[in-house]
Amino acid sequence: MPGIIFRYIAKNLAIFFSGILFVFVFVVFMGQFSQIFTYAMNYGADILWVFSTMMYMVPDILVLSVPMAFQISILMTLTSMGQTGEVMALRAAGFSFMEISKPILIFAAFLVLVMTGLNGWLSPLGRHHVEQSKADIASKISKVNIEPKTFINLGDWDLFAENVDKKNKTIYQVHLSRKNDDSAFSTKVNASEGKVDIGGDGISLTLYKGQMQRVYSLESRKIITSEFNKYSVFIPLTQKTDDDHRVKASELTTPQLIKAIKGGPSSMGEREWREYRPAVTYRMAMALCPLIFFLLSCPVAFVNTKKAGRAGAMIYSLAFIFAYFGLITVGNSIAEKVENAALVYAAPFLPVVCGLAAGLYLWKKRLSD
């Protein structure tokens, strides 16, 4: 008999959980997809890059979707059983509330392990790949389409041509100017015509019968001018970025974070030091989400949701979710501002402590039988 009940409750929970998880993942996935697709359109990345990048974002999407789906599925499962009288029948057969909840507790413990793996390894690795991939795409000029009477951005250079003969790769009445010049002079080149050869690594540009000007940036009256019959320049298909990609705490696995924290503030900037310290305990608090939601949801479902129905279950679920993640935000904010090391590492556990206390209170006061 207990085995049949165990399988029945586990089956109902799995059905609700899988359905709700699918909805969450789909909604978040599509939201992220639109952002990545827009990013790809801006920098000329192909559709294969979009889908490969989205695959690396799946663990990060699951980090938020799994606990929320589990929270809602607990209350939906128990509410459904309460409305059909199954909970009452089980209680009449001599089963305690804890025995009825045992399959949910086991599933919660399993999800804690899953969340630990997602938070500690898979999500950081995926985030790092996505951020690095975005930085690589942003640093490359993936599309070069030279059109007449249009300024073309070529990294450090801007190119303008009055007329373009694409068949013969010839441009006429050319104006070439350098935007990021290392010296105190800016460079401008004008030519009557030129040849363009676009390769995989860059653009070879050969200009004929023109003039080059070097203008002193601090005093525009100082100009160096020279005329030429032939001028060649190679423009790489890369762009310099003002800031190197800064590795965030969310991009480091848990072992990497611990190693970085042990290095002390001297091994990194003050900003990174304040960000890294609470990150490990934050991940632990996130991993414990399913267990806390179990402690809160089961007694509430047994006592209140029979009358409230599924609408009430959804309201309770949203309240627990917003409260938990709100306390996580508060805890992280405290951890980043305080100097006391013990408080830095303890603050992200604020939702765990509050949820544990509230859950134990509900089980003791309302479900003592």
CSV table of C-alpha atoms in Angstrom, one decimal:
chain,number,residue,atom,x,y,z
A,1,MET,CA,0.0,0.0,0.0
A,2,PRO,CA,2.7,2.6,0.9
A,3,GLY,CA,4.5,1.8,-2.3
A,4,ILE,CA,1.4,2.4,-4.4
A,5,ILE,CA,0.8,5.7,-2.7
A,6,PHE,CA,4.4,6.7,-3.1
A,7,ARG,CA,4.3,6.1,-6.8
A,8,TYR,CA,1.0,7.8,-7.2
A,9,ILE,CA,2.1,11.0,-5.5
A,10,ALA,CA,5.5,10.9,-7.3
A,11,LYS,CA,3.7,10.5,-10.7
A,12,ASN,CA,1.4,13.5,-10.1
A,13,LEU,CA,4.3,15.6,-8.9
A,14,ALA,CA,6.3,14.7,-11.9
A,15,ILE,CA,3.5,15.5,-14.3
A,16,PHE,CA,2.9,19.0,-12.8
A,17,PHE,CA,6.7,19.7,-12.5
A,18,SER,CA,7.5,18.7,-16.1
A,19,GLY,CA,4.6,20.8,-17.5
A,20,ILE,CA,5.4,23.9,-15.4
A,21,LEU,CA,9.2,23.6,-16.0
A,22,PHE,CA,8.5,23.4,-19.8
A,23,VAL,CA,6.5,26.6,-19.6
A,24,PHE,CA,9.1,28.4,-17.6
A,25,VAL,CA,12.0,27.3,-19.8
A,26,PHE,CA,10.2,28.1,-23.0
A,27,VAL,CA,9.2,31.6,-21.8
A,28,VAL,CA,12.7,32.5,-20.5
A,29,PHE,CA,14.4,30.8,-23.5
A,30,MET,CA,12.4,32.8,-26.0
A,31,GLY,CA,13.1,36.0,-24.1
A,32,GLN,CA,16.9,35.3,-24.1
A,33,PHE,CA,16.6,34.1,-27.8
A,34,SER,CA,15.3,37.5,-28.9
A,35,GLN,CA,18.2,39.3,-27.1
A,36,ILE,CA,20.8,37.0,-28.6
A,37,PHE,CA,19.2,37.2,-32.0
A,38,THR,CA,19.2,41.0,-31.9
A,39,TYR,CA,22.9,40.9,-30.8
A,40,ALA,CA,23.7,38.7,-33.7
A,41,MET,CA,21.9,41.0,-36.1
A,42,ASN,CA,23.9,44.0,-34.8
A,43,TYR,CA,27.3,42.3,-35.2
A,44,GLY,CA,26.6,40.1,-38.3
A,45,ALA,CA,26.7,36.6,-36.6
A,46,ASP,CA,25.1,33.7,-38.3
A,47,ILE,CA,22.1,31.7,-37.1
A,48,LEU,CA,24.3,28.8,-36.1
A,49,TRP,CA,26.1,31.1,-33.6
A,50,VAL,CA,22.7,32.1,-32.2
A,51,PHE,CA,21.6,28.5,-31.5
A,52,SER,CA,24.9,27.3,-30.2
A,53,THR,CA,25.0,30.3,-27.8
A,54,MET,CA,21.5,29.5,-26.6
A,55,MET,CA,22.4,25.9,-25.8
A,56,TYR,CA,25.1,27.2,-23.4
A,57,MET,CA,22.5,29.4,-21.7
A,58,VAL,CA,20.2,26.4,-20.9
A,59,PRO,CA,21.9,25.7,-17.5
A,60,ASP,CA,21.5,29.3,-16.5
A,61,ILE,CA,17.8,29.2,-17.5
A,62,LEU,CA,17.3,26.1,-15.4
A,63,VAL,CA,18.8,27.7,-12.3
A,64,LEU,CA,15.8,29.9,-12.0
A,65,SER,CA,13.2,27.7,-13.7
A,66,VAL,CA,13.7,24.5,-11.7
A,67,PRO,CA,13.0,25.9,-8.2
A,68,MET,CA,10.0,28.0,-9.4
A,69,ALA,CA,8.5,25.1,-11.3
A,70,PHE,CA,9.0,22.8,-8.2
A,71,GLN,CA,7.4,25.4,-5.9
A,72,ILE,CA,4.3,25.7,-8.1
A,73,SER,CA,4.1,21.9,-8.8
A,74,ILE,CA,4.0,21.1,-5.0
A,75,LEU,CA,1.0,23.2,-4.3
A,76,MET,CA,-0.7,22.2,-7.6
A,77,THR,CA,-0.2,18.5,-6.8
A,78,LEU,CA,-1.4,18.7,-3.2
A,79,THR,CA,-4.3,21.0,-4.1
A,80,SER,CA,-5.5,18.6,-6.8
A,81,MET,CA,-5.3,15.7,-4.3
A,82,GLY,CA,-7.1,17.8,-1.7
A,83,GLN,CA,-10.0,18.8,-4.0
A,84,THR,CA,-10.6,15.2,-5.0
A,85,GLY,CA,-10.6,14.0,-1.4
A,86,GLU,CA,-7.4,11.9,-1.8
A,87,VAL,CA,-5.6,13.6,1.1
A,88,MET,CA,-8.5,13.0,3.4
A,89,ALA,CA,-8.7,9.4,2.4
A,90,LEU,CA,-5.0,8.9,3.0
A,91,ARG,CA,-5.3,10.5,6.4
A,92,ALA,CA,-8.3,8.2,7.2
A,93,ALA,CA,-6.2,5.2,6.3
A,94,GLY,CA,-3.6,6.2,8.9
A,95,PHE,CA,-1.0,8.0,6.9
A,96,SER,CA,0.6,11.1,8.5
A,97,PHE,CA,1.2,14.3,6.6
A,98,MET,CA,4.9,13.6,6.6
A,99,GLU,CA,4.3,10.1,5.1
A,100,ILE,CA,2.2,11.7,2.4
A,101,SER,CA,4.9,14.3,1.8
A,102,LYS,CA,7.8,11.8,1.7
A,103,PRO,CA,7.9,11.5,-2.2
A,104,ILE,CA,8.0,15.3,-2.4
A,105,LEU,CA,10.8,15.4,0.1
A,106,ILE,CA,12.9,12.9,-1.8
A,107,PHE,CA,12.3,14.8,-5.0
A,108,ALA,CA,13.3,18.0,-3.3
A,109,ALA,CA,16.6,16.4,-2.1
A,110,PHE,CA,17.2,15.3,-5.6
A,111,LEU,CA,16.7,18.8,-7.0
A,112,VAL,CA,19.1,20.2,-4.4
A,113,LEU,CA,21.8,18.0,-5.9
A,114,VAL,CA,20.8,19.1,-9.4
A,115,MET,CA,20.8,22.8,-8.4
A,116,THR,CA,24.2,22.3,-6.8
A,117,GLY,CA,25.6,21.0,-10.0
A,118,LEU,CA,23.9,23.7,-12.1
A,119,ASN,CA,25.0,26.6,-9.8
A,120,GLY,CA,28.5,25.4,-9.1
A,121,TRP,CA,29.6,24.2,-12.5
A,122,LEU,CA,27.3,24.1,-15.5
A,123,SER,CA,25.8,27.5,-15.3
A,124,PRO,CA,29.1,29.3,-14.7
A,125,LEU,CA,30.8,27.5,-17.6
A,126,GLY,CA,27.9,28.3,-19.9
A,127,ARG,CA,27.8,32.0,-18.9
A,128,HIS,CA,31.6,32.3,-19.4
A,129,HIS,CA,31.3,30.7,-22.9
A,130,VAL,CA,28.4,33.1,-23.8
A,131,GLU,CA,30.1,36.2,-22.6
A,132,GLN,CA,33.4,35.3,-24.3
A,133,SER,CA,31.5,34.4,-27.5
A,134,LYS,CA,29.7,37.8,-27.4
A,135,ALA,CA,33.0,39.6,-26.9
A,136,ASP,CA,34.6,37.7,-29.8
A,137,ILE,CA,31.7,38.5,-32.1
A,138,ALA,CA,31.7,42.2,-31.1
A,139,SER,CA,35.4,42.4,-31.8
A,140,LYS,CA,35.0,41.2,-35.4
A,141,ILE,CA,33.6,42.8,-38.4
A,142,SER,CA,31.5,39.9,-39.8
A,143,LYS,CA,29.8,41.8,-42.6
A,144,VAL,CA,31.5,44.2,-45.1
A,145,ASN,CA,29.2,45.6,-47.8
A,146,ILE,CA,30.6,48.6,-49.5
A,147,GLU,CA,27.8,50.7,-51.0
A,148,PRO,CA,28.1,54.0,-52.9
A,149,LYS,CA,27.7,57.3,-50.9
A,150,THR,CA,27.7,55.5,-47.6
A,151,PHE,CA,30.1,55.6,-44.7
A,152,ILE,CA,31.4,52.1,-44.0
A,153,ASN,CA,32.7,51.2,-40.5
A,154,LEU,CA,35.9,49.2,-40.8
A,155,GLY,CA,37.1,49.0,-37.2
A,156,ASP,CA,39.6,51.8,-36.8
A,157,TRP,CA,38.8,53.3,-40.2
A,158,ASP,CA,35.8,54.8,-42.0
A,159,LEU,CA,35.5,54.4,-45.7
A,160,PHE,CA,33.4,56.5,-48.1
A,161,ALA,CA,33.1,56.1,-51.9
A,162,GLU,CA,31.0,58.1,-54.4
A,163,ASN,CA,30.7,55.2,-56.8
A,164,VAL,CA,31.3,51.4,-56.5
A,165,ASP,CA,32.0,48.9,-59.2
A,166,LYS,CA,31.5,45.6,-57.3
A,167,LYS,CA,32.1,43.5,-60.4
A,168,ASN,CA,35.6,44.9,-60.8
A,169,LYS,CA,36.2,45.6,-57.1
A,170,THR,CA,36.8,49.2,-57.9
A,171,ILE,CA,35.7,52.3,-55.9
A,172,TYR,CA,35.8,55.9,-57.1
A,173,GLN,CA,36.2,59.2,-55.3
A,174,VAL,CA,37.4,57.6,-52.1
A,175,HIS,CA,37.6,59.2,-48.7
A,176,LEU,CA,39.4,57.1,-46.0
A,177,SER,CA,39.8,58.4,-42.4
A,178,ARG,CA,41.2,56.8,-39.3
A,179,LYS,CA,39.2,57.1,-36.1
A,180,ASN,CA,41.5,55.6,-33.5
A,181,ASP,CA,45.0,56.9,-34.2
A,182,ASP,CA,47.7,56.1,-31.6
A,183,SER,CA,49.6,59.4,-32.4
A,184,ALA,CA,48.5,63.0,-31.8
A,185,PHE,CA,47.7,63.2,-35.5
A,186,SER,CA,44.5,62.1,-37.3
A,187,THR,CA,44.8,60.6,-40.8
A,188,LYS,CA,42.7,61.3,-43.8
A,189,VAL,CA,43.2,59.9,-47.3
A,190,ASN,CA,41.5,61.0,-50.5
A,191,ALA,CA,41.9,59.3,-53.8
A,192,SER,CA,40.3,59.3,-57.3
A,193,GLU,CA,39.9,55.5,-57.3
A,194,GLY,CA,41.0,52.4,-55.6
A,195,LYS,CA,40.9,48.6,-55.6
A,196,VAL,CA,39.3,46.6,-52.8
A,197,ASP,CA,40.1,42.9,-51.9
A,198,ILE,CA,38.1,41.5,-49.0
A,199,GLY,CA,39.7,38.4,-47.4
A,200,GLY,CA,39.0,36.3,-44.4
A,201,ASP,CA,41.4,38.2,-42.2
A,202,GLY,CA,40.9,41.7,-43.4
A,203,ILE,CA,40.6,44.1,-46.3
A,204,SER,CA,43.4,45.1,-48.7
A,205,LEU,CA,42.8,48.6,-50.0
A,206,THR,CA,45.0,50.1,-52.8
A,207,LEU,CA,44.3,53.7,-53.7
A,208,TYR,CA,45.6,55.6,-56.7
A,209,LYS,CA,46.3,59.3,-57.4
A,210,GLY,CA,45.4,60.9,-54.2
A,211,GLN,CA,46.4,62.9,-51.2
A,212,MET,CA,47.1,62.0,-47.5
A,213,GLN,CA,46.6,64.5,-44.7
A,214,ARG,CA,47.9,64.3,-41.1
A,215,VAL,CA,46.1,66.8,-38.9
A,216,TYR,CA,47.4,67.7,-35.4
A,217,SER,CA,44.6,67.0,-33.0
A,218,LEU,CA,45.5,69.8,-30.6
A,219,GLU,CA,45.9,72.4,-33.2
A,220,SER,CA,44.0,71.9,-36.5
A,221,ARG,CA,46.2,74.5,-38.3
A,222,LYS,CA,49.1,72.1,-38.2
A,223,ILE,CA,48.7,69.9,-41.2
A,224,ILE,CA,51.1,67.5,-43.0
A,225,THR,CA,50.1,66.9,-46.6
A,226,SER,CA,51.6,64.6,-49.2
A,227,GLU,CA,50.4,63.4,-52.6
A,228,PHE,CA,50.8,59.8,-53.9
A,229,ASN,CA,50.3,57.8,-57.0
A,230,LYS,CA,49.7,54.6,-55.1
A,231,TYR,CA,48.8,54.0,-51.4
A,232,SER,CA,48.2,50.6,-49.9
A,233,VAL,CA,46.7,49.7,-46.5
A,234,PHE,CA,45.5,46.5,-44.9
A,235,ILE,CA,42.5,46.8,-42.5
A,236,PRO,CA,42.1,43.8,-40.2
A,237,LEU,CA,38.5,42.6,-39.6
A,238,THR,CA,38.8,43.1,-35.9
A,239,GLN,CA,37.9,46.0,-33.7
A,240,LYS,CA,39.7,47.2,-30.6
A,241,THR,CA,37.6,47.2,-27.5
A,242,ASP,CA,38.1,49.8,-24.8
A,243,ASP,CA,37.6,47.4,-22.0
A,244,ASP,CA,38.8,43.8,-21.8
A,245,HIS,CA,36.2,41.2,-20.8
A,246,ARG,CA,36.1,41.2,-17.0
A,247,VAL,CA,35.4,37.8,-15.6
A,248,LYS,CA,32.4,38.0,-13.2
A,249,ALA,CA,31.8,35.8,-10.3
A,250,SER,CA,28.9,34.2,-12.2
A,251,GLU,CA,31.3,32.9,-14.8
A,252,LEU,CA,33.6,31.1,-12.4
A,253,THR,CA,32.9,27.6,-11.1
A,254,THR,CA,32.7,27.1,-7.4
A,255,PRO,CA,36.2,25.7,-7.0
A,256,GLN,CA,37.6,28.6,-9.1
A,257,LEU,CA,35.7,31.1,-6.9
A,258,ILE,CA,37.1,29.5,-3.7
A,259,LYS,CA,40.6,29.6,-5.1
A,260,ALA,CA,40.2,33.3,-6.2
A,261,ILE,CA,38.9,34.2,-2.7
A,262,LYS,CA,41.8,32.6,-1.0
A,263,GLY,CA,44.1,34.8,-3.1
A,264,GLY,CA,42.9,37.8,-1.2
A,265,PRO,CA,42.1,41.3,-2.4
A,266,SER,CA,45.7,41.8,-3.6
A,267,SER,CA,45.1,39.2,-6.3
A,268,MET,CA,42.2,41.2,-7.8
A,269,GLY,CA,40.5,44.5,-7.8
A,270,GLU,CA,38.3,45.8,-4.9
A,271,ARG,CA,35.2,45.5,-7.1
A,272,GLU,CA,35.9,41.8,-7.9
A,273,TRP,CA,36.8,41.0,-4.2
A,274,ARG,CA,33.4,42.4,-3.0
A,275,GLU,CA,31.6,40.5,-5.8
A,276,TYR,CA,33.4,37.1,-5.3
A,277,ARG,CA,33.1,36.7,-1.5
A,278,PRO,CA,29.4,36.2,-1.1
A,279,ALA,CA,29.0,34.2,-4.4
A,280,VAL,CA,29.7,30.8,-3.0
A,281,THR,CA,27.1,31.0,-0.2
A,282,TYR,CA,24.7,32.6,-2.7
A,283,ARG,CA,24.9,29.5,-4.8
A,284,MET,CA,24.3,27.3,-1.7
A,285,ALA,CA,21.2,29.3,-0.9
A,286,MET,CA,20.0,28.9,-4.4
A,287,ALA,CA,20.6,25.2,-4.3
A,288,LEU,CA,18.6,24.8,-1.1
A,289,CYS,CA,15.5,26.5,-2.8
A,290,PRO,CA,13.6,23.2,-3.3
A,291,LEU,CA,14.1,22.1,0.3
A,292,ILE,CA,12.9,25.4,1.7
A,293,PHE,CA,9.9,25.4,-0.7
A,294,PHE,CA,9.0,21.9,0.4
A,295,LEU,CA,9.0,23.0,4.1
A,296,LEU,CA,6.8,26.0,3.3
A,297,SER,CA,4.4,24.6,0.7
A,298,CYS,CA,3.4,21.2,2.1
A,299,PRO,CA,1.8,22.5,5.4
A,300,VAL,CA,0.2,25.4,3.6
A,301,ALA,CA,-1.2,23.1,0.9
A,302,PHE,CA,-2.6,20.6,3.5
A,303,VAL,CA,-4.3,23.4,5.6
A,304,ASN,CA,-5.4,26.2,3.3
A,305,THR,CA,-5.5,25.4,-0.4
A,306,LYS,CA,-8.4,22.9,-0.3
A,307,LYS,CA,-10.8,25.9,0.0
A,308,ALA,CA,-8.7,28.3,-2.1
A,309,GLY,CA,-8.3,25.9,-5.0
A,310,ARG,CA,-5.7,26.1,-7.7
A,311,ALA,CA,-5.9,29.9,-7.9
A,312,GLY,CA,-5.0,30.0,-4.2
A,313,ALA,CA,-2.1,27.6,-4.8
A,314,MET,CA,-0.8,29.9,-7.5
A,315,ILE,CA,-1.0,32.9,-5.2
A,316,TYR,CA,0.8,31.1,-2.4
A,317,SER,CA,3.5,29.9,-4.8
A,318,LEU,CA,4.1,33.4,-6.2
A,319,ALA,CA,4.3,34.8,-2.7
A,320,PHE,CA,6.9,32.2,-1.6
A,321,ILE,CA,8.9,32.7,-4.8
A,322,PHE,CA,9.0,36.5,-4.5
A,323,ALA,CA,9.8,36.4,-0.8
A,324,TYR,CA,12.7,33.9,-1.3
A,325,PHE,CA,14.3,35.7,-4.2
A,326,GLY,CA,13.7,39.0,-2.6
A,327,LEU,CA,15.5,38.0,0.5
A,328,ILE,CA,18.4,36.6,-1.6
A,329,THR,CA,18.7,40.1,-3.2
A,330,VAL,CA,18.7,41.7,0.2
A,331,GLY,CA,21.3,39.3,1.5
A,332,ASN,CA,23.6,39.8,-1.4
A,333,SER,CA,23.2,43.6,-1.1
A,334,ILE,CA,24.2,43.4,2.6
A,335,ALA,CA,27.1,41.1,1.8
A,336,GLU,CA,28.6,43.5,-0.8
A,337,LYS,CA,28.5,46.5,1.5
A,338,VAL,CA,29.6,45.2,4.9
A,339,GLU,CA,33.3,44.7,5.9
A,340,ASN,CA,32.8,41.9,8.5
A,341,ALA,CA,33.9,38.7,6.9
A,342,ALA,CA,31.4,36.5,8.9
A,343,LEU,CA,28.5,38.6,7.8
A,344,VAL,CA,29.6,38.7,4.2
A,345,TYR,CA,29.5,34.9,4.0
A,346,ALA,CA,26.3,34.5,6.1
A,347,ALA,CA,24.1,37.2,4.6
A,348,PRO,CA,23.2,35.2,1.4
A,349,PHE,CA,21.7,32.6,3.8
A,350,LEU,CA,19.1,35.0,4.9
A,351,PRO,CA,16.2,33.4,2.9
A,352,VAL,CA,17.3,29.9,4.0
A,353,VAL,CA,17.2,30.9,7.7
A,354,CYS,CA,13.9,32.7,7.3
A,355,GLY,CA,12.4,29.9,5.2
A,356,LEU,CA,13.6,27.2,7.6
A,357,ALA,CA,12.2,29.0,10.6
A,358,ALA,CA,8.8,29.6,8.9
A,359,GLY,CA,8.6,26.0,7.6
A,360,LEU,CA,9.4,24.4,10.9
A,361,TYR,CA,6.8,26.7,12.6
A,362,LEU,CA,4.1,25.6,10.1
A,363,TRP,CA,4.9,21.9,10.5
A,364,LYS,CA,4.9,22.2,14.3
A,365,LYS,CA,2.0,24.4,15.0
A,366,ARG,CA,-0.4,23.4,12.2
A,367,LEU,CA,0.4,19.8,11.4
A,368,SER,CA,1.5,18.4,14.8
A,369,ASP,CA,-0.7,15.3,14.3
